[in-house]
GROMACS .gro file of C-alpha atoms in nm:
model
  331
    1MET     CA    1  -1.584  -4.764  -3.829
    2ASP     CA    2  -1.499  -5.134  -3.785
    3ALA     CA    3  -1.412  -5.295  -3.444
    4LYS     CA    4  -1.053  -5.324  -3.543
    5ALA     CA    5  -1.015  -4.957  -3.605
    6LEU     CA    6  -1.236  -4.856  -3.309
    7PHE     CA    7  -0.995  -5.046  -3.092
    8PHE     CA    8  -0.679  -4.863  -3.282
    9PHE     CA    9  -0.844  -4.526  -3.228
   10ALA     CA   10  -0.908  -4.605  -2.861
   11LEU     CA   11  -0.542  -4.716  -2.787
   12LEU     CA   12  -0.429  -4.394  -2.975
   13SER     CA   13  -0.658  -4.201  -2.736
   14PHE     CA   14  -0.549  -4.370  -2.445
   15SER     CA   15  -0.204  -4.307  -2.508
   16ALA     CA   16  -0.226  -3.981  -2.575
   17VAL     CA   17  -0.382  -3.933  -2.224
   18SER     CA   18  -0.118  -4.131  -2.068
   19VAL     CA   19   0.169  -3.937  -2.207
   20ARG     CA   20   0.071  -3.591  -2.155
   21PRO     CA   21   0.165  -3.566  -1.796
   22ALA     CA   22   0.527  -3.705  -1.861
   23ILE     CA   23   0.540  -3.451  -2.169
   24ALA     CA   24   0.438  -3.152  -1.911
   25GLU     CA   25   0.727  -3.266  -1.672
   26ASN     CA   26   0.982  -3.246  -1.965
   27GLU     CA   27   0.851  -2.924  -2.085
   28GLU     CA   28   1.112  -2.623  -2.044
   29ASP     CA   29   1.090  -2.495  -1.702
   30PRO     CA   30   0.960  -2.132  -1.727
   31GLY     CA   31   1.168  -2.020  -1.434
   32LEU     CA   32   1.008  -1.716  -1.267
   33VAL     CA   33   0.778  -1.539  -1.461
   34MET     CA   34   0.495  -1.249  -1.377
   35ASN     CA   35   0.166  -1.350  -1.255
   36PHE     CA   36   0.298  -1.733  -1.256
   37TYR     CA   37  -0.045  -1.862  -1.096
   38LYS     CA   38  -0.286  -1.671  -1.357
   39ASP     CA   39  -0.422  -2.012  -1.481
   40THR     CA   40  -0.369  -2.232  -1.175
   41CYS     CA   41  -0.499  -2.000  -0.886
   42PRO     CA   42  -0.563  -1.638  -1.044
   43GLN     CA   43  -0.661  -1.521  -0.699
   44ALA     CA   44  -0.347  -1.607  -0.532
   45GLU     CA   45  -0.185  -1.255  -0.542
   46ASP     CA   46  -0.502  -1.081  -0.426
   47ILE     CA   47  -0.564  -1.301  -0.142
   48VAL     CA   48  -0.196  -1.252  -0.012
   49LYS     CA   49  -0.250  -0.857  -0.060
   50GLU     CA   50  -0.558  -0.871   0.148
   51GLN     CA   51  -0.426  -1.106   0.417
   52VAL     CA   52  -0.135  -0.862   0.455
   53ARG     CA   53  -0.367  -0.545   0.472
   54LEU     CA   54  -0.596  -0.737   0.722
   55LEU     CA   55  -0.302  -0.826   0.942
   56TYR     CA   56  -0.158  -0.491   0.927
   57LYS     CA   57  -0.466  -0.328   1.053
   58ARG     CA   58  -0.458  -0.553   1.350
   59HIS     CA   59  -0.056  -0.591   1.413
   60LYS     CA   60   0.120  -0.321   1.251
   61ASN     CA   61   0.463  -0.475   1.313
   62THR     CA   62   0.355  -0.779   1.081
   63ALA     CA   63   0.468  -0.562   0.806
   64PHE     CA   64   0.823  -0.519   0.932
   65SER     CA   65   0.825  -0.883   0.964
   66TRP     CA   66   0.755  -0.962   0.600
   67LEU     CA   67   1.012  -0.726   0.516
   68ARG     CA   68   1.267  -0.875   0.738
   69ASN     CA   69   1.176  -1.251   0.586
   70ILE     CA   70   1.277  -1.167   0.245
   71PHE     CA   71   1.614  -1.087   0.352
   72HIS     CA   72   1.644  -1.366   0.578
   73ASP     CA   73   1.538  -1.640   0.347
   74CYS     CA   74   1.650  -1.512   0.017
   75ALA     CA   75   2.005  -1.409   0.108
   76VAL     CA   76   2.085  -1.750   0.231
   77GLN     CA   77   2.165  -1.950  -0.074
   78SER     CA   78   1.826  -1.983  -0.226
   79CYS     CA   79   1.473  -1.803  -0.203
   80ASP     CA   80   1.303  -2.128  -0.107
   81ALA     CA   81   1.120  -2.058   0.231
   82SER     CA   82   1.379  -2.234   0.422
   83LEU     CA   83   1.351  -1.995   0.681
   84LEU     CA   84   1.015  -2.102   0.746
   85LEU     CA   85   1.090  -2.461   0.845
   86ASP     CA   86   1.067  -2.569   1.227
   87SER     CA   87   1.343  -2.753   1.378
   88THR     CA   88   1.318  -3.130   1.373
   89ARG     CA   89   1.499  -3.388   1.591
   90ARG     CA   90   1.774  -3.363   1.334
   91THR     CA   91   1.821  -3.019   1.214
   92LEU     CA   92   1.801  -2.661   1.382
   93SER     CA   93   1.545  -2.414   1.210
   94GLU     CA   94   1.714  -2.109   1.081
   95LYS     CA   95   1.418  -1.914   1.288
   96GLU     CA   96   1.646  -2.036   1.608
   97THR     CA   97   1.987  -1.912   1.514
   98ASP     CA   98   2.151  -1.585   1.643
   99ARG     CA   99   2.110  -1.429   1.306
  100SER     CA  100   1.723  -1.459   1.327
  101PHE     CA  101   1.726  -1.282   1.662
  102GLY     CA  102   1.414  -1.072   1.694
  103LEU     CA  103   1.243  -1.225   1.370
  104ARG     CA  104   0.879  -1.277   1.483
  105ASN     CA  105   0.487  -1.320   1.356
  106PHE     CA  106   0.550  -1.627   1.174
  107ARG     CA  107   0.205  -1.758   1.319
  108TYR     CA  108   0.059  -1.490   1.129
  109PHE     CA  109   0.227  -1.622   0.802
  110ASP     CA  110   0.045  -1.945   0.859
  111ASP     CA  111  -0.290  -1.756   0.831
  112ILE     CA  112  -0.202  -1.617   0.478
  113LYS     CA  113  -0.076  -1.961   0.361
  114GLU     CA  114  -0.420  -2.107   0.504
  115ALA     CA  115  -0.608  -1.846   0.326
  116VAL     CA  116  -0.418  -1.906  -0.008
  117GLU     CA  117  -0.481  -2.307   0.050
  118ARG     CA  118  -0.858  -2.238   0.112
  119GLU     CA  119  -0.874  -2.121  -0.249
  120CYS     CA  120  -0.639  -2.347  -0.423
  121PRO     CA  121  -0.468  -2.638  -0.222
  122GLY     CA  122  -0.125  -2.725  -0.286
  123VAL     CA  123  -0.079  -2.495  -0.572
  124VAL     CA  124   0.107  -2.177  -0.450
  125SER     CA  125   0.452  -2.195  -0.274
  126CYS     CA  126   0.535  -2.084   0.068
  127ALA     CA  127   0.830  -1.913  -0.105
  128ASP     CA  128   0.615  -1.709  -0.323
  129ILE     CA  129   0.403  -1.614  -0.029
  130LEU     CA  130   0.684  -1.515   0.159
  131VAL     CA  131   0.795  -1.263  -0.152
  132LEU     CA  132   0.467  -1.168  -0.201
  133SER     CA  133   0.396  -1.068   0.156
  134ALA     CA  134   0.723  -0.892   0.158
  135ARG     CA  135   0.615  -0.688  -0.152
  136ASP     CA  136   0.262  -0.602   0.004
  137GLY     CA  137   0.424  -0.522   0.333
  138ILE     CA  138   0.654  -0.275   0.170
  139VAL     CA  139   0.377  -0.094   0.026
  140ALA     CA  140   0.179  -0.102   0.383
  141LEU     CA  141   0.480   0.078   0.534
  142GLY     CA  142   0.460   0.364   0.280
  143GLY     CA  143   0.742   0.207   0.034
  144PRO     CA  144   0.709   0.146  -0.357
  145HIS     CA  145   0.481  -0.108  -0.534
  146ILE     CA  146   0.742  -0.363  -0.669
  147PRO     CA  147   0.634  -0.606  -0.937
  148LEU     CA  148   0.770  -0.938  -0.871
  149LYS     CA  149   0.799  -1.264  -1.019
  150THR     CA  150   0.642  -1.567  -0.917
  151GLY     CA  151   0.702  -1.948  -0.979
  152ARG     CA  152   0.922  -2.053  -0.692
  153ARG     CA  153   0.906  -2.379  -0.524
  154ASP     CA  154   0.991  -2.481  -0.166
  155GLY     CA  155   1.300  -2.628  -0.026
  156ARG     CA  156   1.298  -2.926   0.200
  157LYS     CA  157   1.587  -2.850   0.447
  158SER     CA  158   1.683  -2.587   0.710
  159ARG     CA  159   1.990  -2.400   0.601
  160ALA     CA  160   2.091  -2.316   0.962
  161ASP     CA  161   2.447  -2.468   0.929
  162VAL     CA  162   2.546  -2.215   0.673
  163ILE     CA  163   2.310  -1.896   0.751
  164GLU     CA  164   2.649  -1.726   0.905
  165ASP     CA  165   2.831  -1.763   0.574
  166TYR     CA  166   2.570  -1.557   0.397
  167LEU     CA  167   2.386  -1.318   0.645
  168PRO     CA  168   2.628  -1.067   0.755
  169ASP     CA  169   2.618  -0.961   1.119
  170HIS     CA  170   2.546  -0.603   1.219
  171ASN     CA  171   2.883  -0.561   1.358
  172GLU     CA  172   3.098  -0.669   1.050
  173SER     CA  173   3.270  -0.462   0.850
  174ILE     CA  174   3.114  -0.252   0.560
  175SER     CA  175   3.378  -0.444   0.328
  176VAL     CA  176   3.230  -0.790   0.428
  177VAL     CA  177   2.856  -0.670   0.399
  178LEU     CA  178   2.946  -0.525   0.038
  179ASP     CA  179   3.120  -0.860  -0.052
  180ARG     CA  180   2.813  -1.077   0.074
  181PHE     CA  181   2.572  -0.853  -0.139
  182ALA     CA  182   2.806  -0.843  -0.437
  183SER     CA  183   2.781  -1.244  -0.444
  184MET     CA  184   2.403  -1.205  -0.514
  185GLY     CA  185   2.456  -0.939  -0.771
  186ILE     CA  186   2.346  -0.661  -0.552
  187ASP     CA  187   2.584  -0.357  -0.606
  188THR     CA  188   2.690  -0.077  -0.389
  189PRO     CA  189   2.383   0.152  -0.430
  190GLY     CA  190   2.163  -0.162  -0.400
  191LEU     CA  191   2.312  -0.254  -0.065
  192VAL     CA  192   2.270   0.113   0.074
  193ALA     CA  193   1.914   0.128  -0.033
  194LEU     CA  194   1.826  -0.219   0.114
  195LEU     CA  195   1.990  -0.106   0.458
  196GLY     CA  196   1.725   0.157   0.459
  197ALA     CA  197   1.497  -0.083   0.553
  198HIS     CA  198   1.649   0.001   0.898
  199SER     CA  199   1.416   0.329   0.869
  200VAL     CA  200   1.141   0.109   1.040
  201GLY     CA  201   1.112  -0.122   1.309
  202ARG     CA  202   1.346  -0.153   1.597
  203THR     CA  203   1.669  -0.244   1.749
  204HIS     CA  204   1.696  -0.463   2.061
  205CYS     CA  205   1.926  -0.336   2.335
  206VAL     CA  206   2.134  -0.671   2.315
  207LYS     CA  207   2.240  -0.556   1.992
  208LEU     CA  208   2.364  -0.222   2.052
  209VAL     CA  209   2.464  -0.197   2.434
  210HIS     CA  210   2.822  -0.236   2.320
  211ARG     CA  211   2.804   0.115   2.184
  212LEU     CA  212   2.702   0.256   2.549
  213TYR     CA  213   2.894   0.054   2.784
  214PRO     CA  214   3.150   0.041   2.947
  215GLU     CA  215   3.176   0.389   2.781
  216VAL     CA  216   2.962   0.548   2.488
  217ASP     CA  217   3.097   0.543   2.139
  218PRO     CA  218   3.239   0.858   2.064
  219ALA     CA  219   3.111   0.834   1.697
  220LEU     CA  220   2.725   0.849   1.849
  221ASN     CA  221   2.546   1.191   1.842
  222PRO     CA  222   2.537   1.292   2.200
  223ASP     CA  223   2.184   1.424   2.169
  224HIS     CA  224   2.081   1.048   2.068
  225VAL     CA  225   2.280   0.892   2.323
  226GLU     CA  226   2.069   1.027   2.597
  227HIS     CA  227   1.743   0.866   2.453
  228MET     CA  228   1.942   0.517   2.373
  229LEU     CA  229   2.075   0.506   2.775
  230TYR     CA  230   1.705   0.560   2.853
  231LYS     CA  231   1.584   0.272   2.662
  232CYS     CA  232   1.858   0.074   2.722
  233PRO     CA  233   1.961   0.129   3.084
  234ASP     CA  234   2.152  -0.200   3.165
  235SER     CA  235   2.479  -0.315   3.031
  236ILE     CA  236   2.357  -0.670   3.010
  237PRO     CA  237   1.996  -0.659   2.926
  238ASP     CA  238   1.749  -0.869   3.062
  239PRO     CA  239   1.688  -1.134   2.797
  240LYS     CA  240   1.307  -1.181   2.912
  241ALA     CA  241   1.242  -0.798   2.901
  242VAL     CA  242   1.196  -0.677   2.557
  243GLN     CA  243   1.411  -0.375   2.550
  244TYR     CA  244   1.449  -0.189   2.221
  245VAL     CA  245   1.525   0.168   2.057
  246ARG     CA  246   1.320   0.260   1.763
  247ASN     CA  247   1.528   0.262   1.427
  248ASP     CA  248   1.384   0.605   1.351
  249ARG     CA  249   1.218   0.809   1.604
  250GLY     CA  250   1.075   1.049   1.351
  251THR     CA  251   0.884   0.830   1.128
  252PRO     CA  252   0.903   0.482   1.297
  253MET     CA  253   0.624   0.303   1.083
  254VAL     CA  254   0.720   0.449   0.759
  255LEU     CA  255   0.961   0.326   0.497
  256ASP     CA  256   1.142   0.648   0.376
  257ASN     CA  257   1.481   0.839   0.344
  258ASN     CA  258   1.465   0.966   0.691
  259TYR     CA  259   1.708   0.692   0.800
  260TYR     CA  260   1.983   0.831   0.572
  261ARG     CA  261   1.951   1.182   0.714
  262ASN     CA  262   1.971   1.033   1.049
  263ILE     CA  263   2.298   0.832   0.976
  264LEU     CA  264   2.461   1.128   0.848
  265ASP     CA  265   2.364   1.304   1.160
  266ASN     CA  266   2.560   1.002   1.365
  267LYS     CA  267   2.205   0.860   1.487
  268GLY     CA  268   2.274   0.515   1.343
  269LEU     CA  269   2.217   0.236   1.603
  270LEU     CA  270   2.430  -0.030   1.460
  271ILE     CA  271   2.793  -0.022   1.351
  272VAL     CA  272   2.696  -0.103   1.010
  273ASP     CA  273   2.483   0.207   0.990
  274HIS     CA  274   2.759   0.439   1.114
  275GLN     CA  275   3.003   0.278   0.866
  276LEU     CA  276   2.750   0.323   0.578
  277ALA     CA  277   2.732   0.686   0.628
  278THR     CA  278   3.116   0.727   0.684
  279ASP     CA  279   3.283   0.466   0.442
  280LYS     CA  280   3.396   0.658   0.118
  281ARG     CA  281   3.245   0.358  -0.118
  282THR     CA  282   2.896   0.408   0.020
  283LYS     CA  283   2.866   0.765   0.165
  284PRO     CA  284   2.803   0.925  -0.173
  285TYR     CA  285   2.512   0.699  -0.198
  286VAL     CA  286   2.378   0.785   0.138
  287LYS     CA  287   2.421   1.151   0.069
  288LYS     CA  288   2.209   1.096  -0.266
  289MET     CA  289   1.917   0.885  -0.095
  290ALA     CA  290   1.913   1.148   0.208
  291LYS     CA  291   1.810   1.423  -0.069
  292SER     CA  292   1.595   1.204  -0.282
  293GLN     CA  293   1.319   0.968  -0.187
  294ASP     CA  294   1.255   0.896  -0.533
  295TYR     CA  295   1.644   0.772  -0.583
  296PHE     CA  296   1.592   0.564  -0.280
  297PHE     CA  297   1.275   0.388  -0.374
  298LYS     CA  298   1.419   0.315  -0.750
  299GLU     CA  299   1.745   0.157  -0.612
  300PHE     CA  300   1.545  -0.039  -0.319
  301SER     CA  301   1.324  -0.174  -0.569
  302ARG     CA  302   1.580  -0.286  -0.794
  303ALA     CA  303   1.774  -0.443  -0.494
  304ILE     CA  304   1.450  -0.623  -0.354
  305THR     CA  305   1.396  -0.763  -0.710
  306ILE     CA  306   1.738  -0.918  -0.729
  307LEU     CA  307   1.721  -1.047  -0.381
  308SER     CA  308   1.368  -1.232  -0.464
  309GLU     CA  309   1.531  -1.374  -0.782
  310ASN     CA  310   1.827  -1.516  -0.579
  311ASN     CA  311   1.880  -1.899  -0.696
  312PRO     CA  312   1.527  -2.011  -0.663
  313LEU     CA  313   1.415  -2.347  -0.703
  314THR     CA  314   1.165  -2.373  -1.002
  315GLY     CA  315   0.997  -2.642  -1.250
  316THR     CA  316   0.994  -2.975  -1.096
  317LYS     CA  317   1.285  -2.878  -0.819
  318GLY     CA  318   1.156  -2.878  -0.457
  319GLU     CA  319   0.789  -2.897  -0.368
  320ILE     CA  320   0.489  -2.693  -0.288
  321ARG     CA  321   0.452  -2.745   0.099
  322LYS     CA  322   0.131  -2.809   0.230
  323GLN     CA  323   0.231  -2.633   0.559
  324CYS     CA  324   0.503  -2.383   0.563
  325THR     CA  325   0.657  -2.490   0.892
  326VAL     CA  326   0.722  -2.875   0.789
  327ALA     CA  327   0.853  -3.012   0.459
  328ASN     CA  328   0.590  -3.256   0.295
  329LYS     CA  329   0.595  -3.632   0.395
  330HIS     CA  330   0.703  -3.848   0.126
  331HIS     CA  331   0.607  -4.217   0.163
   0.00000   0.00000   0.00000
């Protein structure tokens, strides 16, 4: 090959190398797919699963936290891990709003991220770890294994200013709750199943004393009231004392359909639990789930899947945060 041809060939090779990243960026965004990291970080999902398992052995309540996180993050505009961002001088963290009262264990979430980063630095998003940890937390609590897609990227800003437009409050009417979920594509049986997450964990006295004082809500089962009054003895609970009632006294650590039997027996702690069991739009599904755990799990899996795919950032949108609590610095 003469010098001119060699030069031309080298130029061609160089051009091919230099344009490859640009082509990659212009390739079609695959969106969310099963096993998104199979080439870039094949161990990612196993690492999350193992971390969730280890944390659950040490701190059982971490599994409740991972389940709550997916709801609190994905239901607010986008499944983009905005929930995990700390407050800055300019913006309030979603974690510090009233709607996030009782959310905890974020420091353990950082442990999961660090384990993934050790294996594959800068590859796996906090948004995907949030969704995968919820998936594995559900299994730890005795719930179904739900195959969930990955490929989300992380948002750069807190959504604290709009959180109340998306997350229903526990005292809202069932109509408001149904509307909020319908806007994400979750239908009535899906909503009834998602609220079955109230079968695990606890409710802080602050959230239910209005049903006990100044007088007891007559809708409550009198047998249950005695226990509630014992656990929440003050009409204005001491904010420093962690006073709470277990959501389900029978199987408090198991995600099961006991919740539906409890609320049909007027043992729901929150107004929304009571409404779910009495409203004519939701009651038929409550009765069906009280009878069949399989039906509950089927609808719960479907609803969690829809929730996990709510308006994600994919492709070149957003970023892969180095630390889940702060957006990356762009110089």
